[in-house]
Amino acid sequence: MESTVVTPSAEAPHRCGLVAIVGKPNVGKSTLLNALVGQKISITSRKAQTTRHRITGMRTQGSTQFVFVDTPGFQTVHGNALNKSLNKTVVGAVSDVDLILLVVEAGSFTPADARVLALLGQGIPTLLVANKLDNVHRRGDIAPWLQEMQAKHAFAEFVPMSAKNPKDIERLLGICEKYLPEQDWWYAEDELTDRSEKFLASELVREKLFRLTGDELPYTSTVVIDKFEEEPPQKKGQKRLLRIAATIVVERDGHKAMVIGDKGERIKRIGMETRVELEKLADAKVFLELWVKVRSGWADDEARVRSFGYE
C-alpha cells in the first residue's frame, strides 16, 4: 500500500496500524466498519454476502490512526469462481495486519463461525467481538459462553457490544489502540477511505438493489460502472457534477423484470435513493442512469469475475 506519510502534530506518541474485521456473512461487519469510521463507507443489507471487496476505512482520533479492512464474509456454501475469489480476499486480509476483530453474534458460535476462526493463525492478536449484545435477553448466559470461546482460541480480549451503541464503539476503539504500533500516520487526518467515488457509487447501487428486492434476487447480481465523469462547478457557490451510467448485471430474464419493477418503479427508486445518498457522501450534484443486462453464469466464469472487478 503506497501512501504519503503524514506526521501529526500532537505530543503523544503516534500510533497507526491495520485492523482486519472478519466473520461469517451477515454477522454485522459492514455496520461495525461504518460505525468505527464514523461514516458510511461499506454497504449494509440484510441479504448475506453484500460486501465483495476489501474496503479500507480510516479513523484518526487523538494521536492514533486506525486503518480498518473490511472483508467479505467467508463463503462456505458455494464453490463458484466468485466465492473462491472472495475467500482468497479474506485469507489475504488477515495475513498482514496488526490486529484482527473476529465478529460473532453474542451467545452464538456456528459451524460457519468455526470455519472463519480456522483461518486465523496464533501470531496476530485477535479480539472476539461479540456483536448484537442487545439481542441477548439474559446477560447471565454470556459468561459460560465466553468461557467456551476462550477454549477455542487464545483471544487477546473479549468485547461484548452492539455496533449500534456509540459508547460501545468508543470502548472498542480504546481497546484496539493499544495493539497498534507506534509509527507515523499513513493518511491525512480527514481521509475516510482509500476507495474511489466510482467504487462507492457501484456499492451504493448494489446496496439499494438488494434492499429493495428483498431475498428474491440472488446475491450473484452485480453492478458495473460504464461511465463516471466529473465536471467542475459552472458558477461560484455551485457544486461539481458527477455523471454516472451503471449497469446492473443479473443472471436471468426473470431477475431483470424484478429489478425494473412494475412500470419501471423499482429501478427508478434504486436510482433515486442511490443519487440522494451519493450526493451527500460526495458533496456533489449527481446524474445517474441505470440499465439492466442479463449475463447468465457470470459468477462461475473466472475471467468474467475478474472483468467485473473482483480480484
Short mmCIF file of C-alpha atoms in Angstrom, two decimals:
data_model
loop_
_atom_site.label_atom_id
_atom_site.label_comp_id
_atom_site.label_asym_id
_atom_site.label_seq_id
_atom_site.Cartn_x
_atom_site.Cartn_y
_atom_site.Cartn_z
CA MET A 1 0.00 0.00 0.00
CA GLU A 2 1.69 3.19 -1.13
CA SER A 3 0.70 6.44 0.51
CA THR A 4 2.16 9.69 1.74
CA VAL A 5 3.42 9.66 5.28
CA VAL A 6 1.61 12.34 7.27
CA THR A 7 3.20 13.42 10.53
CA PRO A 8 0.64 14.52 13.13
CA SER A 9 1.39 17.45 15.39
CA ALA A 10 0.15 16.05 18.73
CA GLU A 11 2.60 15.44 21.61
CA ALA A 12 1.60 11.83 22.41
CA PRO A 13 3.43 9.03 20.56
CA HIS A 14 1.65 8.48 17.27
CA ARG A 15 0.15 5.11 16.53
CA CYS A 16 -1.04 3.72 13.22
CA GLY A 17 -1.92 0.20 12.14
CA LEU A 18 -4.12 -2.17 10.18
CA VAL A 19 -7.18 -3.76 11.79
CA ALA A 20 -8.97 -6.55 9.87
CA ILE A 21 -12.67 -7.14 10.51
CA VAL A 22 -13.60 -10.79 9.79
CA GLY A 23 -16.61 -13.02 10.31
CA LYS A 24 -19.21 -15.16 8.57
CA PRO A 25 -21.63 -13.48 6.12
CA ASN A 26 -24.29 -11.21 7.60
CA VAL A 27 -22.85 -11.01 11.11
CA GLY A 28 -22.71 -7.19 11.11
CA LYS A 29 -19.15 -6.50 9.85
CA SER A 30 -20.10 -3.66 7.50
CA THR A 31 -22.29 -1.97 10.12
CA LEU A 32 -19.35 -2.20 12.55
CA LEU A 33 -16.90 -0.77 9.97
CA ASN A 34 -19.19 2.19 9.25
CA ALA A 35 -19.59 2.86 12.99
CA LEU A 36 -15.82 2.66 13.62
CA VAL A 37 -15.03 5.02 10.74
CA GLY A 38 -17.89 7.33 11.77
CA GLN A 39 -19.43 7.49 8.30
CA LYS A 40 -20.91 5.02 5.86
CA ILE A 41 -18.30 3.57 3.51
CA SER A 42 -19.37 -0.08 3.35
CA ILE A 43 -22.75 -1.27 2.18
CA THR A 44 -25.12 -2.90 4.64
CA SER A 45 -28.08 -5.08 3.81
CA ARG A 46 -29.99 -7.92 5.43
CA LYS A 47 -29.00 -10.13 2.49
CA ALA A 48 -25.99 -12.30 3.30
CA GLN A 49 -22.80 -11.59 1.38
CA THR A 50 -23.15 -7.97 0.32
CA THR A 51 -19.50 -6.95 0.83
CA ARG A 52 -17.39 -8.28 -2.02
CA HIS A 53 -14.21 -6.26 -1.84
CA ARG A 54 -11.61 -5.46 0.77
CA ILE A 55 -12.69 -1.96 1.82
CA THR A 56 -10.30 0.21 3.78
CA GLY A 57 -11.72 2.84 6.13
CA MET A 58 -9.69 5.22 8.26
CA ARG A 59 -10.39 6.93 11.56
CA THR A 60 -7.94 9.38 13.11
CA GLN A 61 -8.61 10.13 16.75
CA GLY A 62 -6.21 11.80 19.17
CA SER A 63 -2.73 10.60 18.29
CA THR A 64 -3.92 7.32 16.73
CA GLN A 65 -4.88 6.45 13.17
CA PHE A 66 -6.89 3.25 12.75
CA VAL A 67 -6.90 1.70 9.25
CA PHE A 68 -9.77 -0.79 9.08
CA VAL A 69 -10.01 -3.56 6.50
CA ASP A 70 -13.50 -4.94 5.87
CA THR A 71 -13.54 -8.40 4.28
CA PRO A 72 -16.26 -10.42 2.59
CA GLY A 73 -17.96 -12.93 4.88
CA PHE A 74 -16.10 -16.21 4.36
CA GLN A 75 -18.09 -18.29 1.87
CA THR A 76 -18.66 -21.92 2.73
CA VAL A 77 -21.79 -22.75 0.75
CA HIS A 78 -20.96 -22.48 -2.97
CA GLY A 79 -17.63 -23.24 -4.62
CA ASN A 80 -18.08 -20.98 -7.66
CA ALA A 81 -15.39 -18.65 -9.06
CA LEU A 82 -16.86 -15.59 -7.32
CA ASN A 83 -16.80 -17.24 -3.89
CA LYS A 84 -13.28 -18.62 -4.38
CA SER A 85 -12.16 -15.07 -5.21
CA LEU A 86 -13.93 -13.73 -2.09
CA ASN A 87 -12.34 -16.34 0.18
CA LYS A 88 -8.87 -15.52 -1.20
CA THR A 89 -9.53 -11.88 -0.25
CA VAL A 90 -10.34 -12.88 3.35
CA VAL A 91 -7.21 -15.02 3.76
CA GLY A 92 -5.05 -12.24 2.23
CA ALA A 93 -6.55 -9.62 4.53
CA VAL A 94 -5.78 -11.45 7.78
CA SER A 95 -2.15 -12.27 7.00
CA ASP A 96 -0.66 -8.74 7.03
CA VAL A 97 -2.43 -6.82 9.81
CA ASP A 98 -1.64 -5.67 13.36
CA LEU A 99 -4.95 -6.75 14.89
CA ILE A 100 -7.93 -8.92 13.92
CA LEU A 101 -11.52 -8.38 15.07
CA LEU A 102 -13.46 -11.64 14.78
CA VAL A 103 -17.13 -10.62 14.77
CA VAL A 104 -19.65 -13.20 16.01
CA GLU A 105 -23.19 -12.87 17.37
CA ALA A 106 -23.10 -12.69 21.16
CA GLY A 107 -24.01 -16.05 22.68
CA SER A 108 -23.74 -17.94 19.38
CA PHE A 109 -20.97 -19.87 17.61
CA THR A 110 -21.99 -21.71 14.44
CA PRO A 111 -20.03 -24.05 12.12
CA ALA A 112 -19.70 -21.04 9.75
CA ASP A 113 -18.04 -19.04 12.58
CA ALA A 114 -15.72 -22.01 13.26
CA ARG A 115 -14.58 -22.06 9.61
CA VAL A 116 -13.62 -18.38 9.81
CA LEU A 117 -11.79 -18.94 13.11
CA ALA A 118 -9.82 -21.78 11.49
CA LEU A 119 -8.30 -19.22 9.06
CA LEU A 120 -6.75 -17.19 11.87
CA GLY A 121 -3.22 -18.01 12.98
CA GLN A 122 -1.97 -17.50 16.55
CA GLY A 123 0.62 -14.88 15.55
CA ILE A 124 -1.68 -11.84 15.28
CA PRO A 125 -3.64 -10.61 18.34
CA THR A 126 -7.35 -11.28 17.84
CA LEU A 127 -10.26 -9.69 19.70
CA LEU A 128 -13.51 -11.62 19.91
CA VAL A 129 -16.18 -9.00 19.17
CA ALA A 130 -19.47 -10.41 20.50
CA ASN A 131 -21.81 -8.20 18.45
CA LYS A 132 -25.60 -7.75 18.72
CA LEU A 133 -25.41 -7.95 22.53
CA ASP A 134 -28.76 -6.09 22.59
CA ASN A 135 -30.38 -9.28 21.19
CA VAL A 136 -29.29 -11.34 24.24
CA HIS A 137 -32.16 -11.36 26.76
CA ARG A 138 -30.32 -12.82 29.76
CA ARG A 139 -26.86 -11.32 30.28
CA GLY A 140 -26.03 -14.17 32.70
CA ASP A 141 -25.93 -16.54 29.69
CA ILE A 142 -22.91 -14.70 28.25
CA ALA A 143 -20.33 -15.71 30.95
CA PRO A 144 -20.41 -19.50 30.29
CA TRP A 145 -20.41 -18.83 26.54
CA LEU A 146 -17.29 -16.63 26.89
CA GLN A 147 -15.55 -19.48 28.76
CA GLU A 148 -16.38 -21.85 25.90
CA MET A 149 -14.97 -19.33 23.41
CA GLN A 150 -11.72 -18.97 25.41
CA ALA A 151 -11.19 -22.72 24.98
CA LYS A 152 -11.50 -22.42 21.18
CA HIS A 153 -8.76 -19.83 20.56
CA ALA A 154 -6.27 -17.73 22.53
CA PHE A 155 -8.19 -14.47 22.05
CA ALA A 156 -6.35 -11.38 23.30
CA GLU A 157 -9.61 -9.92 24.71
CA PHE A 158 -13.39 -10.34 24.59
CA VAL A 159 -15.54 -7.34 23.68
CA PRO A 160 -19.30 -7.91 24.14
CA MET A 161 -21.02 -4.95 22.42
CA SER A 162 -23.56 -3.59 19.97
CA ALA A 163 -22.26 -1.88 16.82
CA LYS A 164 -25.27 0.47 17.08
CA ASN A 165 -24.22 1.79 20.50
CA PRO A 166 -21.80 4.79 20.22
CA LYS A 167 -20.38 4.14 23.73
CA ASP A 168 -19.50 0.56 22.75
CA ILE A 169 -17.77 1.83 19.59
CA GLU A 170 -15.66 4.28 21.66
CA ARG A 171 -14.75 1.48 24.06
CA LEU A 172 -13.73 -0.81 21.16
CA LEU A 173 -11.54 1.95 19.64
CA GLY A 174 -9.83 2.39 23.02
CA ILE A 175 -9.11 -1.36 23.21
CA CYS A 176 -7.81 -1.53 19.60
CA GLU A 177 -5.50 1.45 20.12
CA LYS A 178 -3.02 -0.32 22.41
CA TYR A 179 -2.40 -3.07 19.83
CA LEU A 180 -1.29 -0.64 17.09
CA PRO A 181 2.43 0.08 16.65
CA GLU A 182 3.97 3.49 17.36
CA GLN A 183 4.62 4.99 13.93
CA ASP A 184 3.62 7.94 11.73
CA TRP A 185 0.15 8.09 10.19
CA TRP A 186 -0.28 6.81 6.65
CA TYR A 187 -3.16 9.08 5.64
CA ALA A 188 -4.28 12.68 6.10
CA GLU A 189 -6.38 13.26 9.22
CA ASP A 190 -9.66 13.86 7.33
CA GLU A 191 -9.41 10.87 4.96
CA LEU A 192 -12.10 8.21 5.46
CA THR A 193 -11.46 5.59 2.76
CA ASP A 194 -8.96 4.70 0.04
CA ARG A 195 -11.81 3.65 -2.25
CA SER A 196 -12.76 5.92 -5.16
CA GLU A 197 -16.11 7.66 -5.59
CA LYS A 198 -16.66 5.43 -8.64
CA PHE A 199 -16.33 2.35 -6.42
CA LEU A 200 -18.63 3.83 -3.75
CA ALA A 201 -21.22 4.59 -6.48
CA SER A 202 -21.30 0.94 -7.58
CA GLU A 203 -21.54 -0.24 -3.94
CA LEU A 204 -24.45 2.11 -3.22
CA VAL A 205 -26.37 0.93 -6.30
CA ARG A 206 -25.81 -2.66 -5.15
CA GLU A 207 -26.99 -1.89 -1.63
CA LYS A 208 -30.23 -0.29 -2.84
CA LEU A 209 -30.72 -3.15 -5.31
CA PHE A 210 -30.60 -5.77 -2.54
CA ARG A 211 -32.54 -3.68 -0.07
CA LEU A 212 -35.41 -3.06 -2.49
CA THR A 213 -35.63 -6.59 -3.97
CA GLY A 214 -35.54 -8.44 -0.62
CA ASP A 215 -34.48 -12.08 -0.75
CA GLU A 216 -35.89 -12.66 -4.23
CA LEU A 217 -32.75 -11.57 -6.09
CA PRO A 218 -29.69 -13.87 -5.92
CA TYR A 219 -26.59 -12.26 -4.43
CA THR A 220 -24.66 -13.02 -7.64
CA SER A 221 -26.24 -9.90 -9.17
CA THR A 222 -23.60 -7.19 -9.55
CA VAL A 223 -23.13 -3.60 -10.72
CA VAL A 224 -20.69 -2.33 -13.35
CA ILE A 225 -19.96 1.41 -13.76
CA ASP A 226 -19.91 2.17 -17.53
CA LYS A 227 -19.33 5.93 -17.29
CA PHE A 228 -18.04 8.14 -14.47
CA GLU A 229 -17.37 11.76 -15.47
CA GLU A 230 -16.74 14.74 -13.22
CA GLU A 231 -17.49 18.31 -14.27
CA PRO A 232 -16.30 21.31 -12.21
CA PRO A 233 -18.87 23.85 -10.87
CA GLN A 234 -20.18 26.22 -13.58
CA LYS A 235 -20.56 29.15 -11.17
CA LYS A 236 -19.23 30.17 -7.79
CA GLY A 237 -21.20 28.54 -4.99
CA GLN A 238 -22.35 25.64 -7.16
CA LYS A 239 -21.30 22.03 -6.60
CA ARG A 240 -19.34 19.89 -9.04
CA LEU A 241 -21.33 17.47 -11.18
CA LEU A 242 -20.89 13.68 -11.40
CA ARG A 243 -22.36 11.99 -14.49
CA ILE A 244 -22.64 8.24 -13.89
CA ALA A 245 -24.02 5.41 -16.02
CA ALA A 246 -24.20 1.96 -14.42
CA THR A 247 -25.36 -1.49 -15.49
CA ILE A 248 -26.98 -3.94 -13.07
CA VAL A 249 -25.92 -7.44 -14.20
CA VAL A 250 -28.35 -10.26 -13.37
CA GLU A 251 -28.43 -13.98 -14.16
CA ARG A 252 -31.93 -14.39 -15.68
CA ASP A 253 -34.67 -12.54 -17.57
CA GLY A 254 -36.98 -13.02 -14.56
CA HIS A 255 -34.44 -11.19 -12.36
CA LYS A 256 -34.29 -8.34 -14.89
CA ALA A 257 -38.07 -7.90 -14.69
CA MET A 258 -37.84 -7.95 -10.89
CA VAL A 259 -35.17 -5.21 -10.83
CA ILE A 260 -37.11 -2.99 -13.26
CA GLY A 261 -40.39 -3.49 -11.37
CA ASP A 262 -43.93 -2.58 -12.37
CA LYS A 263 -43.79 0.28 -14.94
CA GLY A 264 -40.11 0.80 -14.03
CA GLU A 265 -40.95 1.87 -10.47
CA ARG A 266 -38.32 -0.23 -8.72
CA ILE A 267 -35.33 0.76 -10.86
CA LYS A 268 -36.42 4.42 -10.56
CA ARG A 269 -36.40 4.08 -6.78
CA ILE A 270 -32.99 2.33 -6.76
CA GLY A 271 -31.64 5.22 -8.85
CA MET A 272 -33.22 7.94 -6.72
CA GLU A 273 -32.08 6.51 -3.36
CA THR A 274 -28.52 5.98 -4.69
CA ARG A 275 -28.37 9.51 -6.09
CA VAL A 276 -29.56 11.14 -2.84
CA GLU A 277 -27.02 9.23 -0.73
CA LEU A 278 -24.13 9.73 -3.17
CA GLU A 279 -24.80 13.48 -3.39
CA LYS A 280 -24.42 13.62 0.40
CA LEU A 281 -21.29 11.42 0.53
CA ALA A 282 -19.53 13.08 -2.44
CA ASP A 283 -20.82 16.62 -1.78
CA ALA A 284 -21.72 16.93 -5.47
CA LYS A 285 -24.70 17.03 -7.82
CA VAL A 286 -25.23 13.59 -9.35
CA PHE A 287 -26.86 12.50 -12.63
CA LEU A 288 -27.30 8.72 -12.60
CA GLU A 289 -28.52 6.44 -15.41
CA LEU A 290 -29.20 2.77 -14.66
CA TRP A 291 -29.52 -0.15 -17.10
CA VAL A 292 -30.17 -3.86 -16.51
CA LYS A 293 -28.47 -6.65 -18.51
CA VAL A 294 -28.70 -10.44 -18.30
CA ARG A 295 -25.36 -12.34 -18.18
CA SER A 296 -26.15 -15.88 -17.10
CA GLY A 297 -23.47 -17.88 -15.30
CA TRP A 298 -21.07 -14.95 -14.77
CA ALA A 299 -20.29 -15.90 -11.15
CA ASP A 300 -18.94 -19.30 -12.34
CA ASP A 301 -16.69 -17.77 -15.02
CA GLU A 302 -13.27 -16.77 -13.60
CA ALA A 303 -12.38 -14.38 -16.45
CA ARG A 304 -15.73 -12.62 -16.17
CA VAL A 305 -15.45 -12.42 -12.35
CA ARG A 306 -12.12 -10.63 -12.85
CA SER A 307 -13.53 -8.36 -15.57
CA PHE A 308 -16.24 -7.23 -13.12
CA GLY A 309 -13.55 -6.02 -10.72
CA TYR A 310 -13.12 -8.94 -8.33
CA GLU A 311 -9.54 -9.98 -7.54
#
